[in-house]
Structure formats: C-alpha cells, structure tokens
Short mmCIF file of C-alpha atoms and ligand atoms in Angstrom, two decimals:
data_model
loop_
_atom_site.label_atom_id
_atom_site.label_comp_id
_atom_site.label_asym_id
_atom_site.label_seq_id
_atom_site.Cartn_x
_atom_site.Cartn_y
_atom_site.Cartn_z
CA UNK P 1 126.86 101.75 83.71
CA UNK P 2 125.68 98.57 83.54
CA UNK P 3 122.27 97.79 81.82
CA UNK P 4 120.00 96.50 83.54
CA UNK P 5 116.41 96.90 84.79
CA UNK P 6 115.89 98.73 88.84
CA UNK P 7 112.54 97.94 90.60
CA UNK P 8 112.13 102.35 91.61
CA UNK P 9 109.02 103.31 93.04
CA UNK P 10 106.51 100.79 91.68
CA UNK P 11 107.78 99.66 88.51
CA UNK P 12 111.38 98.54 87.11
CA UNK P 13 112.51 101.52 84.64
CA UNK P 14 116.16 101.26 82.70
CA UNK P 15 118.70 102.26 85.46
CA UNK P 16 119.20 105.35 83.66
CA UNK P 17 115.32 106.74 84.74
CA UNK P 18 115.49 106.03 88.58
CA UNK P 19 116.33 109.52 89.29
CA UNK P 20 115.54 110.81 92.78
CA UNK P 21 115.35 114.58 93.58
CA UNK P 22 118.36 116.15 94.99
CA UNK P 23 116.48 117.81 97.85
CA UNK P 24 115.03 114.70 99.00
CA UNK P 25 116.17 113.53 102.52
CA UNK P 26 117.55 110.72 101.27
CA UNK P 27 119.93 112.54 99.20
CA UNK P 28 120.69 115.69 101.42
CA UNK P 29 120.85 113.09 105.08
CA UNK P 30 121.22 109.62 103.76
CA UNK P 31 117.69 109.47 105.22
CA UNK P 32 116.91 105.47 104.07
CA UNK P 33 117.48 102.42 105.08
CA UNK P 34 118.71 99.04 102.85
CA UNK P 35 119.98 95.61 102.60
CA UNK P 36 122.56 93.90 100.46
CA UNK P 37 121.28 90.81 99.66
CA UNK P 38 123.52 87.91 97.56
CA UNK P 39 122.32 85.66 95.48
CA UNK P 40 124.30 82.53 94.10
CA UNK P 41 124.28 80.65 90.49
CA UNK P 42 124.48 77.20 90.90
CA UNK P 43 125.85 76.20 87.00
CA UNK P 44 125.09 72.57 87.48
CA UNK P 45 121.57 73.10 88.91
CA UNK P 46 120.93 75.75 86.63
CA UNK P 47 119.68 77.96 89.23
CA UNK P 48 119.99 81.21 90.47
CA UNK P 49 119.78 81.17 95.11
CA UNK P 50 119.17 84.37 97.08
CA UNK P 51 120.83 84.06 100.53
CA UNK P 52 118.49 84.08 103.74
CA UNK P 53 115.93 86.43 102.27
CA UNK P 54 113.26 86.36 105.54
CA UNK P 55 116.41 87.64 107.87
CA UNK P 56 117.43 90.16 105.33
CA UNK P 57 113.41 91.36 105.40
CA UNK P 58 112.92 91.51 108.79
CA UNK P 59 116.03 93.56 109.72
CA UNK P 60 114.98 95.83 107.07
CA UNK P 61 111.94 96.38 108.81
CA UNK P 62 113.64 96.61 111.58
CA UNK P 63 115.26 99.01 110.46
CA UNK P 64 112.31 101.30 109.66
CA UNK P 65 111.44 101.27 112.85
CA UNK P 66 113.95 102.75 114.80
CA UNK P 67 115.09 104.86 112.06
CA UNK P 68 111.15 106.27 112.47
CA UNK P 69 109.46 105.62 109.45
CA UNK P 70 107.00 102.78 108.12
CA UNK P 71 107.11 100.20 105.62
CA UNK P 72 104.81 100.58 102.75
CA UNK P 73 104.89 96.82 101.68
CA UNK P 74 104.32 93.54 102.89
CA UNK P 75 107.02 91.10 103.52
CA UNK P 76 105.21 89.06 100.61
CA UNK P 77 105.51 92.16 98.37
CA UNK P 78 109.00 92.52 99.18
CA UNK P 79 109.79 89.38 98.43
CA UNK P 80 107.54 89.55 95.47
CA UNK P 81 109.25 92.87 93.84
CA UNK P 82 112.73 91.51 95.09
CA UNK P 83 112.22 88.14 92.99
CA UNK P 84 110.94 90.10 89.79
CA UNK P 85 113.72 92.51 89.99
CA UNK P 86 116.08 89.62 89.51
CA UNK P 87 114.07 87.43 87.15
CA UNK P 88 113.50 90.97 84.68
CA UNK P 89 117.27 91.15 84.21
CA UNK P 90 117.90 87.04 83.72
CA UNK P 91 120.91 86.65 85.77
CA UNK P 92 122.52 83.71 85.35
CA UNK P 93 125.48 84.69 87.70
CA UNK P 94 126.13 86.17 90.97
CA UNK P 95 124.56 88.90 92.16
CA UNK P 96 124.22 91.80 94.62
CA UNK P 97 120.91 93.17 95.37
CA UNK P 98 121.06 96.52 96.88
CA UNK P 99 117.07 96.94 98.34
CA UNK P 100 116.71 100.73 99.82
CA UNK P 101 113.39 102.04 101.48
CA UNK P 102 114.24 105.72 101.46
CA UNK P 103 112.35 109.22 102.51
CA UNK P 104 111.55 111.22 98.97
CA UNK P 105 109.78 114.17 98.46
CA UNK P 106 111.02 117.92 99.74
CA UNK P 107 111.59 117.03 103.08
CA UNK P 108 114.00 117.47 105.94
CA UNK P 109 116.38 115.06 108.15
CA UNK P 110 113.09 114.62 110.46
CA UNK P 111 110.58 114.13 107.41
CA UNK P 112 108.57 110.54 107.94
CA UNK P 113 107.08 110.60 104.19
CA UNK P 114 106.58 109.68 101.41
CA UNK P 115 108.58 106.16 101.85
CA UNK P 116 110.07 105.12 98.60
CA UNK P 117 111.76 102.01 97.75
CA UNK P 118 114.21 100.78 95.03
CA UNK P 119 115.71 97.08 94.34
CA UNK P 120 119.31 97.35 92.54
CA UNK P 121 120.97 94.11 91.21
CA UNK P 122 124.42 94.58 90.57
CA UNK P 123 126.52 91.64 88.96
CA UNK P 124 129.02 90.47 91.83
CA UNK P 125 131.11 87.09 91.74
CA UNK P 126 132.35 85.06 94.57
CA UNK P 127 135.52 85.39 96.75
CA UNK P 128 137.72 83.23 94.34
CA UNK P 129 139.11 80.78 96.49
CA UNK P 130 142.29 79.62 94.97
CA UNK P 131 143.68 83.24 94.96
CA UNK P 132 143.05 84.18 98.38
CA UNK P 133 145.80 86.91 99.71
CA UNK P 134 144.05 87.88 102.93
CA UNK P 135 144.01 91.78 103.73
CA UNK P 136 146.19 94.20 105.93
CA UNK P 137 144.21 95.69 108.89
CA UNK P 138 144.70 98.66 111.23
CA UNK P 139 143.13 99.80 114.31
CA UNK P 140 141.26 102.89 113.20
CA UNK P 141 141.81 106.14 116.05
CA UNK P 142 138.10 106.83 115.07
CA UNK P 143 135.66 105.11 117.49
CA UNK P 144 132.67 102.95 115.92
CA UNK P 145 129.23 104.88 116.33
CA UNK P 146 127.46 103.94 119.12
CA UNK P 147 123.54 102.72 120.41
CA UNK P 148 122.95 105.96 121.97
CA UNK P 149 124.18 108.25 119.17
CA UNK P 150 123.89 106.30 115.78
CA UNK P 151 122.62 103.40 115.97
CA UNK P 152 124.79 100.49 114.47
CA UNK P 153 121.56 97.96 114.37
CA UNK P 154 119.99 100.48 111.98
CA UNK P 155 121.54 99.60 108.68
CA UNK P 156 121.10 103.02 107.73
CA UNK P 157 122.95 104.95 104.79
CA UNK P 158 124.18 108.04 106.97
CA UNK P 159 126.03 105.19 108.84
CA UNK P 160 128.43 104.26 106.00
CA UNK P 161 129.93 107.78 106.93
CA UNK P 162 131.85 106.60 110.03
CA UNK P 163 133.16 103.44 108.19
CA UNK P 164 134.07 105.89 105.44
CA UNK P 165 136.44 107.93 107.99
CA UNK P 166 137.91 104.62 108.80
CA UNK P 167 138.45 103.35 105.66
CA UNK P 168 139.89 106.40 104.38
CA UNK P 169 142.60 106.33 107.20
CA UNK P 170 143.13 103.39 106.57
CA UNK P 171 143.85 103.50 103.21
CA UNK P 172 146.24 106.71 103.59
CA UNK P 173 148.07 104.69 106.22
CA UNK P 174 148.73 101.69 103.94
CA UNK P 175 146.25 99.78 104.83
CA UNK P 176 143.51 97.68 103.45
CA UNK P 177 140.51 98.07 105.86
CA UNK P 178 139.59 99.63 109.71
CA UNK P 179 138.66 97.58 112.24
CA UNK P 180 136.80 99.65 114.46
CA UNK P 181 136.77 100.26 118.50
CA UNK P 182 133.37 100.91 120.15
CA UNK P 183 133.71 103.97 122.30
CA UNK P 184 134.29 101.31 126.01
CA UNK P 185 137.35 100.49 123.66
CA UNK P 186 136.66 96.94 123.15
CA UNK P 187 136.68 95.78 119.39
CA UNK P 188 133.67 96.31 117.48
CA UNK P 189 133.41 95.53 113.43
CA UNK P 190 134.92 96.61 110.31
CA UNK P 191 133.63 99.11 107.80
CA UNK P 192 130.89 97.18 106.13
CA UNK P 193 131.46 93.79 108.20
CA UNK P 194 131.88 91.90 111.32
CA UNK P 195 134.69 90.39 113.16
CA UNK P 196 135.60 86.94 114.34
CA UNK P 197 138.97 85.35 116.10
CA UNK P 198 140.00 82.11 116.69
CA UNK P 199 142.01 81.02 119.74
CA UNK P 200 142.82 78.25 120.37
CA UNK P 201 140.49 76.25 118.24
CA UNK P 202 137.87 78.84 119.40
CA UNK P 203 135.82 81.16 117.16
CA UNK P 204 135.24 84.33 119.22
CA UNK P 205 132.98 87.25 117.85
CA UNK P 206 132.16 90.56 119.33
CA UNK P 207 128.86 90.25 121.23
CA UNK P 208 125.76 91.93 119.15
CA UNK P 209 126.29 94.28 121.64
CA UNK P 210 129.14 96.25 120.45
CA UNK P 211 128.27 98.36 118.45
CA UNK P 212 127.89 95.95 115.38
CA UNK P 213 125.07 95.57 112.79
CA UNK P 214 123.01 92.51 113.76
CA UNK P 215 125.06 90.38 110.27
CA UNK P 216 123.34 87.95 108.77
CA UNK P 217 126.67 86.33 108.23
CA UNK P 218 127.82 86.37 111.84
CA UNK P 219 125.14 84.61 112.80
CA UNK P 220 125.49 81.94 109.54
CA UNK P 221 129.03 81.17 110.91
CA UNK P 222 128.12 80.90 114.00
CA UNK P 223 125.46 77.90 113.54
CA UNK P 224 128.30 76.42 111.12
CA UNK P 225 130.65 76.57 113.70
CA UNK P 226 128.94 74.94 115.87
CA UNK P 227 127.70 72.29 113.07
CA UNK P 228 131.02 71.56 112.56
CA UNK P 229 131.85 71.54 116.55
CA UNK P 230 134.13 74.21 117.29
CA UNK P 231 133.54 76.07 120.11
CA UNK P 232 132.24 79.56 119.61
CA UNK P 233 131.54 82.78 121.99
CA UNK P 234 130.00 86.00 121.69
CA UNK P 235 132.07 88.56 124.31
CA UNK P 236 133.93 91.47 124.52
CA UNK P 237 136.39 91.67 122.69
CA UNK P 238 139.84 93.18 123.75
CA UNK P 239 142.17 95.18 121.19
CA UNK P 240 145.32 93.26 122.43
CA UNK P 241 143.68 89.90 121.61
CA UNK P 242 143.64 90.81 117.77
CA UNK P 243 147.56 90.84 118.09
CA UNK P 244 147.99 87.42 119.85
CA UNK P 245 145.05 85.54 117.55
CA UNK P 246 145.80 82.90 115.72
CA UNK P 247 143.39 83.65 112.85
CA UNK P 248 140.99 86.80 112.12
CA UNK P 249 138.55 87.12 109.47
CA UNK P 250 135.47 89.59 108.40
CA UNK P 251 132.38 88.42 106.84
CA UNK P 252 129.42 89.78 105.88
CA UNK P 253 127.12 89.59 102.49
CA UNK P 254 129.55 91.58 100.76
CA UNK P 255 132.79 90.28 102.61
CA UNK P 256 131.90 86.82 102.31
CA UNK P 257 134.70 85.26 104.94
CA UNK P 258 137.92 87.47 104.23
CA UNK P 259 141.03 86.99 106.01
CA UNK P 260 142.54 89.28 108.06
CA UNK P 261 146.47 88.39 107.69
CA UNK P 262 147.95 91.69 109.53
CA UNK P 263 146.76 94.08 112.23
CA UNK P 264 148.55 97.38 112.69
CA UNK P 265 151.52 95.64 110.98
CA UNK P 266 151.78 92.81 113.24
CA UNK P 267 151.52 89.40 111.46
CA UNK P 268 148.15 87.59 112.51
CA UNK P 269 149.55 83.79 113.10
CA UNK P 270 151.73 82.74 110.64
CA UNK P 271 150.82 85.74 108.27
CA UNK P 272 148.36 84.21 105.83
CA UNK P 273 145.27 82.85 105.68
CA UNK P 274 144.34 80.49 108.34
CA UNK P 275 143.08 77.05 108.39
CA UNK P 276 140.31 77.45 109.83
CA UNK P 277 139.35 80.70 108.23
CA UNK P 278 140.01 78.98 104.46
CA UNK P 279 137.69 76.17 105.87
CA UNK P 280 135.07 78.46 106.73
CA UNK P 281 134.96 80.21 103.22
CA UNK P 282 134.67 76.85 101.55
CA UNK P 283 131.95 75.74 103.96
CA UNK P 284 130.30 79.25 103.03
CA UNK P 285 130.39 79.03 99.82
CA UNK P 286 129.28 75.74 99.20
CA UNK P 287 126.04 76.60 101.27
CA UNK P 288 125.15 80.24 99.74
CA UNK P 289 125.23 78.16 96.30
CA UNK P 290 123.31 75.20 97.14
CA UNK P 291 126.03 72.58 97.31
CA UNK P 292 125.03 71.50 101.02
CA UNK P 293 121.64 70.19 100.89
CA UNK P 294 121.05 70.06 104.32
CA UNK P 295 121.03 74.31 104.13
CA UNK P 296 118.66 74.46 101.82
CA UNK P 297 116.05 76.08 104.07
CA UNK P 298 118.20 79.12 104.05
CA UNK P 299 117.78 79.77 100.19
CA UNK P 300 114.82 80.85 98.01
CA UNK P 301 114.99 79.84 94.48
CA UNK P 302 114.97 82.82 91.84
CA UNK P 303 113.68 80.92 88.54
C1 PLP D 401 128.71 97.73 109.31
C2 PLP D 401 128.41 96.35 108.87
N1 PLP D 401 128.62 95.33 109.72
C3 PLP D 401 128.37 94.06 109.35
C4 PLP D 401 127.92 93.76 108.08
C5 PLP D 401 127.61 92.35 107.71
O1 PLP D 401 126.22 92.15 107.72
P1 PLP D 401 125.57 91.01 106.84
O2 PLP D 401 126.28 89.75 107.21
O3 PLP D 401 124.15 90.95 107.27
O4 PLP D 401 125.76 91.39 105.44
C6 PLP D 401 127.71 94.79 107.16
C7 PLP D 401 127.28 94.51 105.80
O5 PLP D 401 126.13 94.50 105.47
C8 PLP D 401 127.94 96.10 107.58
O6 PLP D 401 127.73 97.12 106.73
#
C-alpha cells in the first residue's frame, strides 16, 4: 500500500487508520457517493493542476441528492479539504483523487446518517501517447442500468456493480472492455466511461440521456470539438453504427481518450487508432496539464 496521507472524517490519518465499520451502509450497500478527480504535473511550470474541480463538486452534490442524503460541507470546504489532501502528501506527479461522501454508522440500505466523507489520492500517470495500442471491445448481453431503476446520473458506488458484470464478460470472452446497451437498445457507455464515434468527420456521442453518467470529459470534448470545428451531436446511438464507424473512443477522468480499435471482433476503420481520436488525446492532454493557456479557467492550481 502506498503511503500516503487520506483526508477520513475530519482529519488526514496514515491510510492505514481510515478504517470504516463493516456494518456500515456503505460497506454492506455501497451506500456513498464519489468523484474521481485528476490532477496534472506540469514539470516545466512546476505545478501540480486539478482538472475542472467546480463540475466535479457540483455533480457530487448532485449526487447526494438523488441518492437521498445531504452534504455536510460547503463547496468551499470541499475544495478546501480536497486541496490539503493533495498538498499533505507533496505530489509532484499525476494524480487520482478518489473523494467519497458515504453513509457510516450501523445503519441500513435506507439509513440518511451520519454522512461521512474521505479524499484518497492515488499516484496515476497519463495515457502515454507514443505507445498507444487502442483496446478490443464487445457488446455486453447485459443491459446498462437505467433512470427508473438505478440511476446512471448518480455516480454512486452500488453502480460499479453492473459495469462489473460487463467487464467481467468481457474479459472471459477475450475482450478488453463492455460497451453497454441501455435497455431501448441503443448504445449507452462503457464500464467507467463514455462513448463517442466519428463519421464522417463527425463526433457523435450518446445523448445524456442514455443511460450515461453526466462525464465531465464528454462534455470537455465536446467544447474542443467544436473549438477545433468539427461537427459534433448528441443522439441515439444505434448498435450497428459502432460496426460501420470510422473511429470510436472512451473517455472519462480515468479513461482519458482511449481508442476503441475492435467491436465484437470487427475491426473499427482501419484497426488502430484513429486520427482524429490520437488528435483528441493530444489536445486533452495538453489542456488537463496546462499547456493551452487559453483553458486555463478549467484548472485550479494545487501549490
Ligand atoms: C459509468 C461512467 N461513465 C462515464 C464516466 C466518465 O465521467 P467523467 O468524465 O466525469 O470522469 C465515468 C467515470 O467517472 C463512469 O464511471
């Protein structure tokens, strides 16, 4: 285990001490709610950039609400706590924050209290770009969860359970990652992040109605898409236009931009990793770590 100082319930302890009690909702239902936030070290700047921090708060608080339970903190103290976290451990590479608000205590899969929170860094480089392989994809035979079952907009722990079944599958089938179906049968997300195609010069992305999480990252590539004027669209998505794409690609926090270079076994374009897709990663990249000025506005400085 790496050591390194957690922000648990009001103070940060060695990660060792943040010990939570097995009968606590969170650990019997996956009763919490969290973000994974990235954050970026710039070597020449000397500085350390967390990635759209105000959109990764509000969805969190977002969160609480339709999971049904409140916030205990602030968005300053959030922010506050998140920074500290970081600054306590002295990264000076990338990182991935893991922030959880989570029900403690003796309760049940309906308890509302007490709300607990942790902050997690976890040491997490970049998608290296000049080794970039691109992953296999199949269509997973389980469905995605759905708005009127289990929410997808919640970015809730017991969540991770359905893209577990699909990853699984997946995995036993030879493949790298699921992309799932929403239950109308038009294509949803992956596991842990979303979905974009290009046709014909077009980016096209599952509306945020289909049974995706709200990504911060979808939305990033879809204002520099349209900085760099391509044409983009939010639709349904069918499962027969995955075959006949000329690029696919996931992104998310954690995904970054990864390239989808086979679905079901059939060869997306020529097989690797598209043009536009490669583009895309660079663009990202460059941006999360500061090295396009003109999206600064989306980073907070840690030191
Ligand atoms: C199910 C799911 N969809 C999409 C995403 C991408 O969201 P974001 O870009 O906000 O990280 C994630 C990762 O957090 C996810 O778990």
């Amino acid at each position: 285990m790496e050591d390194r100082g957690i922000w648990f319930k009001g103070s940060i302890v060695p990660v060792a001490d943040a010990k939570i009690n097995v009968l606590s909702p969170t650990s019997q239902f996956g009763l919490n709610v969290f973000e994974g936030i990235r954050c970026y070290w710039n070597e020449e700047q000397q500085q350390l950039y967390a990635f759209r921090l105000q959109e990764h708060f509000d969805r969190l608080l977002n969160s609480c609400k339709l999971i049904g339970f409140s916030c205990p903190y602030a968005l300053g103290q959030l922010r506050e706590y998140f920074l500290e976290t970081i600054r306590f451990n002295s990264y000076r590479q990338d990182v991935a924050v893991r922030m959880t608000l989570f029900i403690d205590g003796e309760g049940s899969w309906n308890s509302v209290a007490p709300v607990e929170m942790f902050i997690a860094p976890i040491a997490k480089s970049r998608t290296d770009v000049t080794n970039l392989k691109g992953l296999s994809a199949c269509v997973s035979s389980w469905d995605r969860i759905g708005d009127n079952c289990l929410p997808p907009r919640i970015k809730a722990g017991a969540n991770y359970i359905n893209g577990r079944y699909g990853h699984l599958e997946a995995r036993r089938n030879g493949y790298d990652v699921p992309i799932f179906l929403a239950s109308n049968g038009k294509v949803s997300e992956g596991a842990g992040a979303c979905l974009f195609i290009v046709r014909n010069g077009q980016l096209i992305t599952p509306s945020l109605t289909s049974s995706v999480l709200e990504s911060i990252t979808r939305n990033t590539i879809l204002d520099l898409a349209l900085e760099m004027n391509l044409r983009v669209c939010e639709r349904e998505v069918d499962r027969t236009e995955l075959y006949i794409a000329d690029e696919v690609f996931l992104c998310g926090s954690a995904a970054e931009v990864t390239p989808i270079t086979s679905i079901d076994r059939v060869p997306v374009g020529q097989g690797l990793p598209g043009e536009l897709t490669v583009k895309m990663l660079d663009l990202y990249l460059d941006v999360v770590s500061n090295k396009s000025p003109q999206h600064g506005g989306w980073l907070t400085k840690v030191y």
